Coordinates of C-alpha atoms and ligand atoms in Angstrom, one line a residue:
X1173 CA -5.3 -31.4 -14.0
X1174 CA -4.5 -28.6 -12.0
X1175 CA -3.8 -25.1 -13.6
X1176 CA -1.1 -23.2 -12.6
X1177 CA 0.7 -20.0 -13.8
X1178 CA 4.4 -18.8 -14.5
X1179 CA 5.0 -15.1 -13.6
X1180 CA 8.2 -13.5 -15.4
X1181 CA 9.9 -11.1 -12.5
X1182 CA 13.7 -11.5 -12.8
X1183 CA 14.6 -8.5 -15.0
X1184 CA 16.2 -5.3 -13.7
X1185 CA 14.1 -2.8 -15.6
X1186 CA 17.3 -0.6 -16.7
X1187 CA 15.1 2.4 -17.1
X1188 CA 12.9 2.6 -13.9
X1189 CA 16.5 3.3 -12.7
X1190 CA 16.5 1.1 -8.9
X1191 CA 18.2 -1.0 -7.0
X1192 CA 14.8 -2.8 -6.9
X1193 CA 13.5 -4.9 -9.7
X1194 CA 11.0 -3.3 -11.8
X1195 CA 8.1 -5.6 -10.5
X1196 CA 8.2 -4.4 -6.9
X1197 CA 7.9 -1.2 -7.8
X1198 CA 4.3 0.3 -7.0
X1199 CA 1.3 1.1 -8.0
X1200 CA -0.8 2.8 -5.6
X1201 CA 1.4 1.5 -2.9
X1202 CA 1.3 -2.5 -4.3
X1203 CA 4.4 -3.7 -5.8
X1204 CA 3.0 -4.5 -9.3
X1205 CA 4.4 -8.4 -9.1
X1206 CA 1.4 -8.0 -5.9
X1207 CA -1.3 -7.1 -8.1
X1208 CA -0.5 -9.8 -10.7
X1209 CA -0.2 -12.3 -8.0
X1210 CA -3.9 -11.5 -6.5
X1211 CA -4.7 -12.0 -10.3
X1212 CA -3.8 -15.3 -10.3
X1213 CA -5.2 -16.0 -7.1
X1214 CA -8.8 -14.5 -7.4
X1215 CA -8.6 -16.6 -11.0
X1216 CA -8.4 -19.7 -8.8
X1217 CA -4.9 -21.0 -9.8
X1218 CA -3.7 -23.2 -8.0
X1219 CA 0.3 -22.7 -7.8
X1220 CA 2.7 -20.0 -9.1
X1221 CA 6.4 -20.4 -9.9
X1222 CA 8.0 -16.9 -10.6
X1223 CA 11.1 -15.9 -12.1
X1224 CA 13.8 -14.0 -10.1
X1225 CA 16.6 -12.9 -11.7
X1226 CA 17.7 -9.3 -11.0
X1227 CA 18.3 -8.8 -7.1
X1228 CA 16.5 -12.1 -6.5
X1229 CA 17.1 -11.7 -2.5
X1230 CA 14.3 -9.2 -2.5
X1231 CA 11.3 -11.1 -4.6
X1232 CA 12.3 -13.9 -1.8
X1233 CA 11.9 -11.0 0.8
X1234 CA 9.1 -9.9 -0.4
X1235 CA 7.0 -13.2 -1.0
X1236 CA 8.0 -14.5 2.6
X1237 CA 6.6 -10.9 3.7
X1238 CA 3.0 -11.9 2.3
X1239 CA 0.6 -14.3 3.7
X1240 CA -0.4 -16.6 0.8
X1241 CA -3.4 -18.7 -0.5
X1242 CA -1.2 -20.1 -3.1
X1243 CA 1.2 -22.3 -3.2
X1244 CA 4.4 -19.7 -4.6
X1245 CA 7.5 -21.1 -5.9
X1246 CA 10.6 -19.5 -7.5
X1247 CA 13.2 -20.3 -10.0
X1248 CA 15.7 -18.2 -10.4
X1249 CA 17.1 -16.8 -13.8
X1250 CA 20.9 -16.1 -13.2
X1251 CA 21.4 -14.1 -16.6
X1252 CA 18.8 -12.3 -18.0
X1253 CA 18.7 -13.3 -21.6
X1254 CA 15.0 -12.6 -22.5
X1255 CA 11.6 -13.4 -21.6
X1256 CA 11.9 -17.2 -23.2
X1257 CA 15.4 -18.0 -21.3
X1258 CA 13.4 -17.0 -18.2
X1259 CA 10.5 -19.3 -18.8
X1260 CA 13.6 -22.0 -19.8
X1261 CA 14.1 -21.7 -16.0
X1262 CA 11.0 -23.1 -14.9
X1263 CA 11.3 -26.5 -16.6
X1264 CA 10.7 -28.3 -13.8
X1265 CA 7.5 -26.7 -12.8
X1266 CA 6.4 -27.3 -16.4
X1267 CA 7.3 -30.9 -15.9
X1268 CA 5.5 -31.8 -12.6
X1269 CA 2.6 -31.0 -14.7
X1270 CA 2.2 -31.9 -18.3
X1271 CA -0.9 -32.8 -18.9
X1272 CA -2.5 -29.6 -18.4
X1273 CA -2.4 -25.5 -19.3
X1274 CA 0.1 -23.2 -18.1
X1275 CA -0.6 -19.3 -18.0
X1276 CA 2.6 -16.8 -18.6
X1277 CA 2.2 -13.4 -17.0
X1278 CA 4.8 -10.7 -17.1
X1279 CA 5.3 -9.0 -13.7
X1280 CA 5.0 -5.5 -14.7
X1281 CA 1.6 -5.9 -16.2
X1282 CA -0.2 -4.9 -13.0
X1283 CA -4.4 -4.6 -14.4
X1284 CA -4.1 -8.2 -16.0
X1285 CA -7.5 -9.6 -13.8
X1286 CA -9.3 -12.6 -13.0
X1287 CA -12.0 -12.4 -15.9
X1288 CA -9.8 -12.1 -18.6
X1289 CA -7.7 -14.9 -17.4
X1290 CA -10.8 -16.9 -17.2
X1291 CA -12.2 -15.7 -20.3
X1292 CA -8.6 -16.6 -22.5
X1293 CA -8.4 -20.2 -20.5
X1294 CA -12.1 -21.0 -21.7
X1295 CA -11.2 -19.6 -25.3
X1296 CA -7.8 -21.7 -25.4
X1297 CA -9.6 -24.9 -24.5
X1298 CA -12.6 -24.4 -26.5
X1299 CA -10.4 -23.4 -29.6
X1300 CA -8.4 -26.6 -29.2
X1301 CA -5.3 -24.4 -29.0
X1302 CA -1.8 -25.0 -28.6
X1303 CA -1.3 -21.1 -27.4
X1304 CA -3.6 -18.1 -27.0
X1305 CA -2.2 -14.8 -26.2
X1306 CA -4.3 -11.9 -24.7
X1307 CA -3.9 -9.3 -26.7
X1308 CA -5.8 -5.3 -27.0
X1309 CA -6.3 -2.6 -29.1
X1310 CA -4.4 0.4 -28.0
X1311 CA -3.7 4.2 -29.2
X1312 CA 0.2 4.2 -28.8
X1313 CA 1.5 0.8 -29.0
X1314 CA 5.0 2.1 -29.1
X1315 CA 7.2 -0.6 -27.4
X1316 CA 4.9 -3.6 -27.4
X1317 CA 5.1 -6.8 -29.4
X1318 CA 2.9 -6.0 -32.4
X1319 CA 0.1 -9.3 -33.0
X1320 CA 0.4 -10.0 -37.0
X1321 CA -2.8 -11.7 -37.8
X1322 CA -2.8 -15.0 -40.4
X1323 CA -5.6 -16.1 -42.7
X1324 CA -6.7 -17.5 -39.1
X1325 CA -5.3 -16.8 -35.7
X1326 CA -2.3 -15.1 -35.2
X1327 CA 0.6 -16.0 -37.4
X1328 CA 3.8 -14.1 -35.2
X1329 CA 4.5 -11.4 -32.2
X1330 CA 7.3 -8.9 -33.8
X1331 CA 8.8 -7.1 -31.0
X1332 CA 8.2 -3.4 -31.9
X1333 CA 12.3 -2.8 -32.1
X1334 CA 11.8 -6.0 -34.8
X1335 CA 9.2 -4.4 -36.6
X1336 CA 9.2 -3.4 -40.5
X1337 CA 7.3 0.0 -40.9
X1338 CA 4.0 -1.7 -42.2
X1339 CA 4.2 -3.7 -38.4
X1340 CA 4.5 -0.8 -36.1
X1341 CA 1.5 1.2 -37.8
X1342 CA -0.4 -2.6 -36.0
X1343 CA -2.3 -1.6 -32.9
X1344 CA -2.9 -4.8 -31.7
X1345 CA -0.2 -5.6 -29.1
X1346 CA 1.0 -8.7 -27.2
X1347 CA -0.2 -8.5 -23.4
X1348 CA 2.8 -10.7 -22.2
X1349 CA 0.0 -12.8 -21.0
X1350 CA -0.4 -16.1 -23.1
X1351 CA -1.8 -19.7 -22.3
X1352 CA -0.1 -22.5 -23.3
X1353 CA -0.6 -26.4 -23.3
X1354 CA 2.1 -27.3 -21.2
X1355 CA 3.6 -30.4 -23.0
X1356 CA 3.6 -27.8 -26.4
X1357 CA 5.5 -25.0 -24.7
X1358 CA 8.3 -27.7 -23.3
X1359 CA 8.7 -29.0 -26.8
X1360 CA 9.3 -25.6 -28.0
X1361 CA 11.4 -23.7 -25.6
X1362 CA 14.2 -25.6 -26.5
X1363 CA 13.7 -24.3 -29.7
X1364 CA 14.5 -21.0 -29.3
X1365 CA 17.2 -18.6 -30.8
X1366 CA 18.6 -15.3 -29.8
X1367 CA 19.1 -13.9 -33.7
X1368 CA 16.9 -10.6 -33.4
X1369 CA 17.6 -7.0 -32.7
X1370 CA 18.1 -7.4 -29.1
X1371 CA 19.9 -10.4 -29.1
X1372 CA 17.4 -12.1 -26.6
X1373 CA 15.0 -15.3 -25.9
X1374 CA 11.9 -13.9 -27.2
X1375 CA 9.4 -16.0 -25.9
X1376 CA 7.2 -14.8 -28.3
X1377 CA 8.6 -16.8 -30.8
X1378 CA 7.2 -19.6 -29.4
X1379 CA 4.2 -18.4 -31.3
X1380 CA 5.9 -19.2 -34.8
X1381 CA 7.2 -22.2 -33.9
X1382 CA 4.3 -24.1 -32.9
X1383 CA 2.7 -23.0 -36.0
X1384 CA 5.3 -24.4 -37.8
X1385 CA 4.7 -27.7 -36.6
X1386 CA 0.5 -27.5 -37.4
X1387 CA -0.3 -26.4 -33.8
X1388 CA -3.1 -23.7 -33.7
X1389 CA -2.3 -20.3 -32.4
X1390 CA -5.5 -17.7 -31.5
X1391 CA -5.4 -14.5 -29.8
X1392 CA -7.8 -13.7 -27.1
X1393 CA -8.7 -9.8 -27.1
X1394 CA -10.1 -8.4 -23.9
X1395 CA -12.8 -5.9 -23.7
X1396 CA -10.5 -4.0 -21.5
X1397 CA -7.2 -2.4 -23.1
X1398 CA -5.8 -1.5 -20.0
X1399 CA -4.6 -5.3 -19.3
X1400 CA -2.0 -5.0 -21.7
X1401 CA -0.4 -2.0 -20.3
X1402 CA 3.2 -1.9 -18.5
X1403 CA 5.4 0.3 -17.0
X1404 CA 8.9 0.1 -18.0
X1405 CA 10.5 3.7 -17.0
X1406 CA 8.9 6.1 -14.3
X1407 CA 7.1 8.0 -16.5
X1408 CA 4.6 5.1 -16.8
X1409 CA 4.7 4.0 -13.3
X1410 CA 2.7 7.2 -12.1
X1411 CA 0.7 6.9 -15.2
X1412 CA -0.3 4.0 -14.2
X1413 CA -1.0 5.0 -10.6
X1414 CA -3.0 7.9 -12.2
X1415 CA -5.2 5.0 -13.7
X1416 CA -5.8 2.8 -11.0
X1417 CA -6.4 6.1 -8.9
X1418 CA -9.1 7.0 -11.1
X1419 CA -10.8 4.1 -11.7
X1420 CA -10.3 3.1 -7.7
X1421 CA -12.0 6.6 -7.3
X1422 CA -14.6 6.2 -9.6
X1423 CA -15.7 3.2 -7.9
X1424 CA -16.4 4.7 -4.8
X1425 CA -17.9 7.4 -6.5
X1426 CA -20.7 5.2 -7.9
X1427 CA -21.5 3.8 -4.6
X1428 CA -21.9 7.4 -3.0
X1429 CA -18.9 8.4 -1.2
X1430 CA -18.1 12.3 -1.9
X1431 CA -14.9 13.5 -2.9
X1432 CA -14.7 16.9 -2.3
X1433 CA -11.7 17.1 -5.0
X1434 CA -9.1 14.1 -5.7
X1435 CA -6.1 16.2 -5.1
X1436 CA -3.6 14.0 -3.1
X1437 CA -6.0 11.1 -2.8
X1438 CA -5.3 7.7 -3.2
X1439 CA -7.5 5.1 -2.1
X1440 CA -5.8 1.3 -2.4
X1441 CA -7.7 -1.6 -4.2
X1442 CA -8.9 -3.4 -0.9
X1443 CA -10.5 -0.2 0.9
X1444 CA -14.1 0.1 1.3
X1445 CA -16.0 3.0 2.2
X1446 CA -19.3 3.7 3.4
X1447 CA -22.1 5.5 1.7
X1448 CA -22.6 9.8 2.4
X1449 CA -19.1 9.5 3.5
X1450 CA -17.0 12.5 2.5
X1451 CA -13.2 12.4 2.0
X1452 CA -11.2 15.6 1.4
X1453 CA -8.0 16.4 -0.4
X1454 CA -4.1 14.7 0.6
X1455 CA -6.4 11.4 2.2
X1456 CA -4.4 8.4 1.8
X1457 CA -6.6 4.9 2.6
X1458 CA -4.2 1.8 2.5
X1459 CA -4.2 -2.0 2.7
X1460 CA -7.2 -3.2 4.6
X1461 CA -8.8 -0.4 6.0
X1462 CA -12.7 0.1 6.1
X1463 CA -14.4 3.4 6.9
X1464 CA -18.0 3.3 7.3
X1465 CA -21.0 5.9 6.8
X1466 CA -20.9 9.5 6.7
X1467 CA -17.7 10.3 8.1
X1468 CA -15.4 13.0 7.6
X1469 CA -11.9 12.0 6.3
X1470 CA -9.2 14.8 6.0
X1471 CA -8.1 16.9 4.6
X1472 CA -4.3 15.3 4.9
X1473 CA -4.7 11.6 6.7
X1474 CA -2.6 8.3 6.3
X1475 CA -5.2 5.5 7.3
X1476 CA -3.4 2.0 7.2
X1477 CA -4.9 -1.3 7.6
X1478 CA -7.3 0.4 9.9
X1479 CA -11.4 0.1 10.6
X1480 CA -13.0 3.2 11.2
X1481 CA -16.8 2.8 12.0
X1482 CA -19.8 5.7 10.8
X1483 CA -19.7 8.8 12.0
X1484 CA -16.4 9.5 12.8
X1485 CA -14.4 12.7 11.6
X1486 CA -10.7 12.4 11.1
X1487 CA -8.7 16.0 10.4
X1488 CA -5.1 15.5 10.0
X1489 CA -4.7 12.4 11.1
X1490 CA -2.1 9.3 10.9
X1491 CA -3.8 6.0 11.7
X1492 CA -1.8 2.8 11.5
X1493 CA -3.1 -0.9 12.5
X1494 CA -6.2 0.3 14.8
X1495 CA -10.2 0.3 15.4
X1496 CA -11.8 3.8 15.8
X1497 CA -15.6 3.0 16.6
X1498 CA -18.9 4.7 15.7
X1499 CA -18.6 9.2 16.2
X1500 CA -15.4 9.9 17.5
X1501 CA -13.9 12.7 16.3
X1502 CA -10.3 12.5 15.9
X1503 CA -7.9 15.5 14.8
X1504 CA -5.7 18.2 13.5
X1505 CA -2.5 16.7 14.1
X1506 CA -2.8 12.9 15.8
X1507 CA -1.1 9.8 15.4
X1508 CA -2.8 6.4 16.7
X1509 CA -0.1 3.7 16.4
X1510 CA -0.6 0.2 16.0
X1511 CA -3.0 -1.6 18.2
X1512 CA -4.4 1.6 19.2
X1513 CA -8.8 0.8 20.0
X1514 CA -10.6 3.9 20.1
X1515 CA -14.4 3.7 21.8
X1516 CA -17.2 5.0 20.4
X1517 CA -18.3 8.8 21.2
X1518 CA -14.2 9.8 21.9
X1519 CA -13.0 12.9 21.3
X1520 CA -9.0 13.2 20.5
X1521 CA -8.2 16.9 20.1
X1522 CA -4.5 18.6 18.4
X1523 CA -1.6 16.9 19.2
X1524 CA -1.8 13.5 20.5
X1525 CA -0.6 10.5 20.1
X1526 CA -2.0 7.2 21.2
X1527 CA -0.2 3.7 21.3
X1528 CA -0.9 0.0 21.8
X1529 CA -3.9 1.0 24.2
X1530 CA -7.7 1.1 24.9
X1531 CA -9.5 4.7 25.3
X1532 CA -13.2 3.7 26.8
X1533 CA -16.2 5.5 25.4
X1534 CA -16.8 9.2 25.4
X1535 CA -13.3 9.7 27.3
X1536 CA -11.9 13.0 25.8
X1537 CA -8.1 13.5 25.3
X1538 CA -8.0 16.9 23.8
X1539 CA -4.3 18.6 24.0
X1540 CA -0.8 17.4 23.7
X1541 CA -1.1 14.2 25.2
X1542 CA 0.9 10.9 25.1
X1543 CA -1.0 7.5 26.2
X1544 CA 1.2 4.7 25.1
X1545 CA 0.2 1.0 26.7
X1546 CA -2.6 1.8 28.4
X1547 CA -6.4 0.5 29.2
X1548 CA -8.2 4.3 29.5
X1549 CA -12.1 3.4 30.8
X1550 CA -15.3 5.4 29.7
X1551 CA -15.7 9.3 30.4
X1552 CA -12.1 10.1 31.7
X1553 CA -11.0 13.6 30.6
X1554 CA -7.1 14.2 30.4
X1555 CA -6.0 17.4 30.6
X1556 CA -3.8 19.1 28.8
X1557 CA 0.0 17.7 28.3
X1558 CA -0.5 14.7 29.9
X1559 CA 2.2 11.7 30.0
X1560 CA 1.8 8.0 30.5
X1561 CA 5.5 6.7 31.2
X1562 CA 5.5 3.4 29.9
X1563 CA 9.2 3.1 29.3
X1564 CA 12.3 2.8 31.5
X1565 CA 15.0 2.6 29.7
X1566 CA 14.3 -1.5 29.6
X1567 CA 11.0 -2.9 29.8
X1568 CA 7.4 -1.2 29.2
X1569 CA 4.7 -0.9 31.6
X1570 CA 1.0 -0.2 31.3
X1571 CA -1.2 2.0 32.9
X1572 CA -4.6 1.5 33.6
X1573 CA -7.3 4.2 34.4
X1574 CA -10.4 3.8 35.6
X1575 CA -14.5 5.1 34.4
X1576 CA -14.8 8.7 34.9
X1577 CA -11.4 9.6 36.4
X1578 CA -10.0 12.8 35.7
X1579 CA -6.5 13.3 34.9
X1580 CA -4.8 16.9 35.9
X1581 CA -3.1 18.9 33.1
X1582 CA 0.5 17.9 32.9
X1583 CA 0.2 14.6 34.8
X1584 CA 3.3 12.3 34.3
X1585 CA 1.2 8.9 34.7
X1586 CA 4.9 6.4 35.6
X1587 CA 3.7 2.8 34.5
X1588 CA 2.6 0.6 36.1
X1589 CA 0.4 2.4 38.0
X1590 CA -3.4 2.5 38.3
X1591 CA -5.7 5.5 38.6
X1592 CA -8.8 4.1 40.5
X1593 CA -12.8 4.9 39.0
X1594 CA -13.4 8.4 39.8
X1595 CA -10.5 9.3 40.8
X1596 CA -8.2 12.8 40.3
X1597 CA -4.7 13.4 39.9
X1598 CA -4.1 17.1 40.6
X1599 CA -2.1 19.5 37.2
X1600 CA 1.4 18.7 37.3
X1601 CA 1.8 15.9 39.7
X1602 CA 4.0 13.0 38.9
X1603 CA 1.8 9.7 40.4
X1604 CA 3.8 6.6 40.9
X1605 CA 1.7 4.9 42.9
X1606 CA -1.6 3.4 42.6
X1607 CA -4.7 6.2 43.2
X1608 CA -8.0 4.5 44.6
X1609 CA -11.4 4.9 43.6
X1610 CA -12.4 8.3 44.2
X1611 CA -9.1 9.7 45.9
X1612 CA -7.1 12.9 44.7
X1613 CA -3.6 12.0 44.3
X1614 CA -1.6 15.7 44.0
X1615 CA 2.1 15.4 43.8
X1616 CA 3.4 19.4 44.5
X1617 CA 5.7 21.4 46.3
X1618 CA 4.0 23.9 48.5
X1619 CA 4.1 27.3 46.4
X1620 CA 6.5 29.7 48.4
X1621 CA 5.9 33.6 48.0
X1622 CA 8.7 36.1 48.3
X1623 CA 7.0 39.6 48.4
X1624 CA 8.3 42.5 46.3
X1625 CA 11.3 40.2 44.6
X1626 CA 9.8 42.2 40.9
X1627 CA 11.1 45.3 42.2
X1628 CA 14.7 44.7 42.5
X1629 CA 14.6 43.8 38.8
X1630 CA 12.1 46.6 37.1
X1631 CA 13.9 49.7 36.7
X1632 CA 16.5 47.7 34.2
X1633 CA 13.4 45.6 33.0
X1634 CA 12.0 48.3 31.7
X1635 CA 14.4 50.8 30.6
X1636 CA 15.6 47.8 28.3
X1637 CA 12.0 48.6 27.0
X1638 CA 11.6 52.0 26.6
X1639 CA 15.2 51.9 24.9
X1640 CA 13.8 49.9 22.3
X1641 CA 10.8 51.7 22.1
X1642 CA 12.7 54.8 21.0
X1643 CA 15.0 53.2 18.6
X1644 CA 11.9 52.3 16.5
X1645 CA 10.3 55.6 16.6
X1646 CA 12.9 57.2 15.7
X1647 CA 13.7 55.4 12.5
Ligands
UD1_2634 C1 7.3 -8.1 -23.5 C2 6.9 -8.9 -24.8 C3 6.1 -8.0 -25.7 C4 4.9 -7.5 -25.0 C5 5.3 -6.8 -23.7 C6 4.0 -6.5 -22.8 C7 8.7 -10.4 -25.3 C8 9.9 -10.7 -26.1 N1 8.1 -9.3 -25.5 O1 8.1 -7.0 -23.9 O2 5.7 -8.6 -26.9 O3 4.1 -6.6 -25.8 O4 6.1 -7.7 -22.9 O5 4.4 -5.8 -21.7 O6 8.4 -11.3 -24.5 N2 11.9 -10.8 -17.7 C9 12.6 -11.8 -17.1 N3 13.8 -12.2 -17.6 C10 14.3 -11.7 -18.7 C11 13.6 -10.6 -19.3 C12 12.4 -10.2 -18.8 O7 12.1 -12.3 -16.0 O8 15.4 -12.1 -19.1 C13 10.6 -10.3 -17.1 C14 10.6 -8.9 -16.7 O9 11.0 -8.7 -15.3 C15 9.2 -8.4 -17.0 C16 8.7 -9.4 -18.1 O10 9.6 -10.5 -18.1 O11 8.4 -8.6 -15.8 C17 8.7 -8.7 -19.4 O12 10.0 -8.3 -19.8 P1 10.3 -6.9 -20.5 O13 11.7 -6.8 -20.7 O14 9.6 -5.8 -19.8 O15 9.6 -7.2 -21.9 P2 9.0 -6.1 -22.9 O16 10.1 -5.5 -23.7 O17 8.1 -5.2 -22.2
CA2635 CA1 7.7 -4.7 -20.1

């Protein structure tokens, strides 16, 4: 018996007003179909079919974007007639597997999590039920499904645009998450009508008619009342960014990283960061990235998918698919593109970028520098405006620079070329050959002087000047 889940994507979501649909749009940075997924795979489920409907081609795109655990399949839901006519459209994953449970999640439920899944799956077996729906308690349940409770269990969901005045004062809402014994929910599928205020498949109604035919119903109330909450317009989209952001923060908070104030920061759900570290305002930390003891993040960085090891202080800087070892210093105003591995004890000052290359411990690149596709050794220092040319128009080339070689200001570096250990290129030379250990390399024309030239030009030079001068005093 293996149990597998059904995840409802394929409305449009009218009101988030996109050409997306509504479950890939994100919550800190994660479409919310991505956190709903990772649900279902930290629960241990074993295969997901979900729903496309509304621009299907991009919930294709997107799933065979993501590396998966899970086996993922898709059905797709041609009309959207309601959350039951979507579920209708997975018949033949209900099939392959009748003996066991099925789990229903809607897509735009992003904080549904593993424990709670758990925790209803235990309940619905235990309880010998035929359905359980996860249900909460919540301030405003304006919109939801409102849970009417029986002499025991639940005895319907009543959509809140269904609801008699007595229903919508309920508080206890319908999660869209719901267990059901597979062979119970094929039965009653079939069943289903369209005859309510919205002229849809409620799958909620499923509810009712299994308890028509003697089937028990329970509802499984989590602890946590955020797992019922959905975004349907914008206006909940960022508040539920504002959530996760929070409780994301408050996480790291607990385990002793400092926020000097949260303004601008988001920190995604798969970041770690090390104890006495110190992140300041406008620091975005995404996908995988790990950033280790007391460093110094910000203010204003991107950090993607990047490891970042202790010590290390980062001031305005973009970081996307790299490795910055332990105490570099890195910042204002740097980019390190993908594949970028940056040694420990580097220094990387304003304006630089660095691509696809390795900088070799305690080199120091400190001023308006460019080194794409290159293998920099330990203790180099680059001058100022400094240019690896890895690009001809066709192909790219690398440069490779040896320990302790010393790169002239305003050195054009054409690729491939090799600046030996110890070696110096003089300011402003253009080397396209290999340097060997040790040499100077200067590429210059010999500086001509042509005395007393100034003088032929002064007398306008400065009565241009003095002109000017006057004008302003005398206003
Ligand atoms: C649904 C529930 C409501 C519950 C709420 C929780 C029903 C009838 N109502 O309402 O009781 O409180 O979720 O968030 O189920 N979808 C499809 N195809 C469709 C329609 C919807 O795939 O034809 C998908 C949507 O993409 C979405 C999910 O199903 O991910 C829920 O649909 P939505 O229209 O948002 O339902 P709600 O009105 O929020
Ligand atoms: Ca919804």
């Amino acid at each position: 018996m293996t149990n597998n889940a059904i995840i409802l994507a394929g409305g449009q979501g009218k009101r988030m007003k996109t050409d997306k649909p509504k479950v890939l749009c994100s919550v800190l940075g994660e479409p919310m179909l991505e956190w709903v997924i990772k649900a279902c795979e930290s629960a241990g489920l074993e295969k997901l079919c979900i729903i496309k409907g509304y621009n299907a081609a991009m919930i294709d795109e997107y799933l065979a974007g993501r590396g998966s655990k899970t086996e993922i399949s898709t059905a797709l839901q041609a009309e959207q007639l309601g959350t039951g006519h979507a579920v209708m459209q997975a018949e033949d994953f209900l099939k392959a597997n009748t003996d066991g449970n099925i789990l229903i999640l809607n897509g735009d439920a992003p904080f549904i999590d593993a424990e709670t899944i758990n925790g209803a799956l235990e309940a619905h077996i235990n309880g010998g039920c035929s359905v359980t729906v996860v249900t909460a308690n919540i301030a405003d349940p304006t919109g939801y499904g409102r849970i009417v409770r029986g002499s025991s269990g639940i005895s319907a969901i009543v959509e809140h645009k269904d609801c008699t005045a007595e229903q919508l004062a309920i508080t206890e809402v319908n999660s869209g998450c719901y267990w059901f014994r597979t062979a119970d929910l094929i039965e009653v599928l079939g069943e289903l009508t369209n005859d309510n205020a919205q002229g849809e498949y409620y799958l909620t109604d499923c509810i009712e008619l299994l308890m028509a035919k003697g089937r028990k119903a329970e509802a499984f109330t989590s602890h946590n009342p955020s797992v019922v909450l959905g975004a349907n317009d914008r206006r909940a989209l960022l508040a539920l960014n504002d959530m996760a952001r929070a409780e994301i923060i408050g996480r790291h908070l607990d385990n002793g990283v400092e926020f000097t104030c949260t303004d601008g920061v988001s920190v995604g759900t798969d970041v770690t960061i090390g104890q006495g570290t110190v992140i300041h305002a406008g620091v975005i930390l995404r996908g995988s990235t790990v950033i280790g003891e007391n460093c110094e993040i910000g203010p204003n960085c991107i950090i993607e998918d990047t490891e970042v090891g202790s010590g290390v202080s980062l001031n305005n800087v973009q970081a996307y698919e790299s490795v910055v070892e332990d105490n570099v210093k890195i910042g204002p105003f740097v980019q390190l593109r993908p594949n970028s591995h940056i040694k420990r004890g580097v220094k990387i000052g304003d304006f630089v970028e660095i691509k696809n290359s390795t900088i070799g411990e305690y080199t120091a690149v400190a001023h308006l520098t460019y080194v794409g596709d290159s293998d920099v050794g330990a203790n180099v220092n680059f001058g100022c405006g400094v240019v690896t040319v890895n690009y001809n128009g066709e192909t790219k080339a690398r440069t490779a620079i040896g320990d302790n070689a010393f790169i002239g200001c305003n050195t054009n570096l054409v690729a491939p070329v090799r600046i030996g250990n110890g070696a110096y290129t003089a300011a402003g030379s253009t080397i396209t050959k290999d340097v060997p250990d040790n040499a100077l390399a200067i590429e210059r024309g010999k500086t001509e002087i042509k005395e007393n030239y100034g003088l032929r030009k002064l007398k306008r030079h400065k009565a241009k000047y003095e002109a000017a001068k006057k004008a302003e005093e005398s206003k």
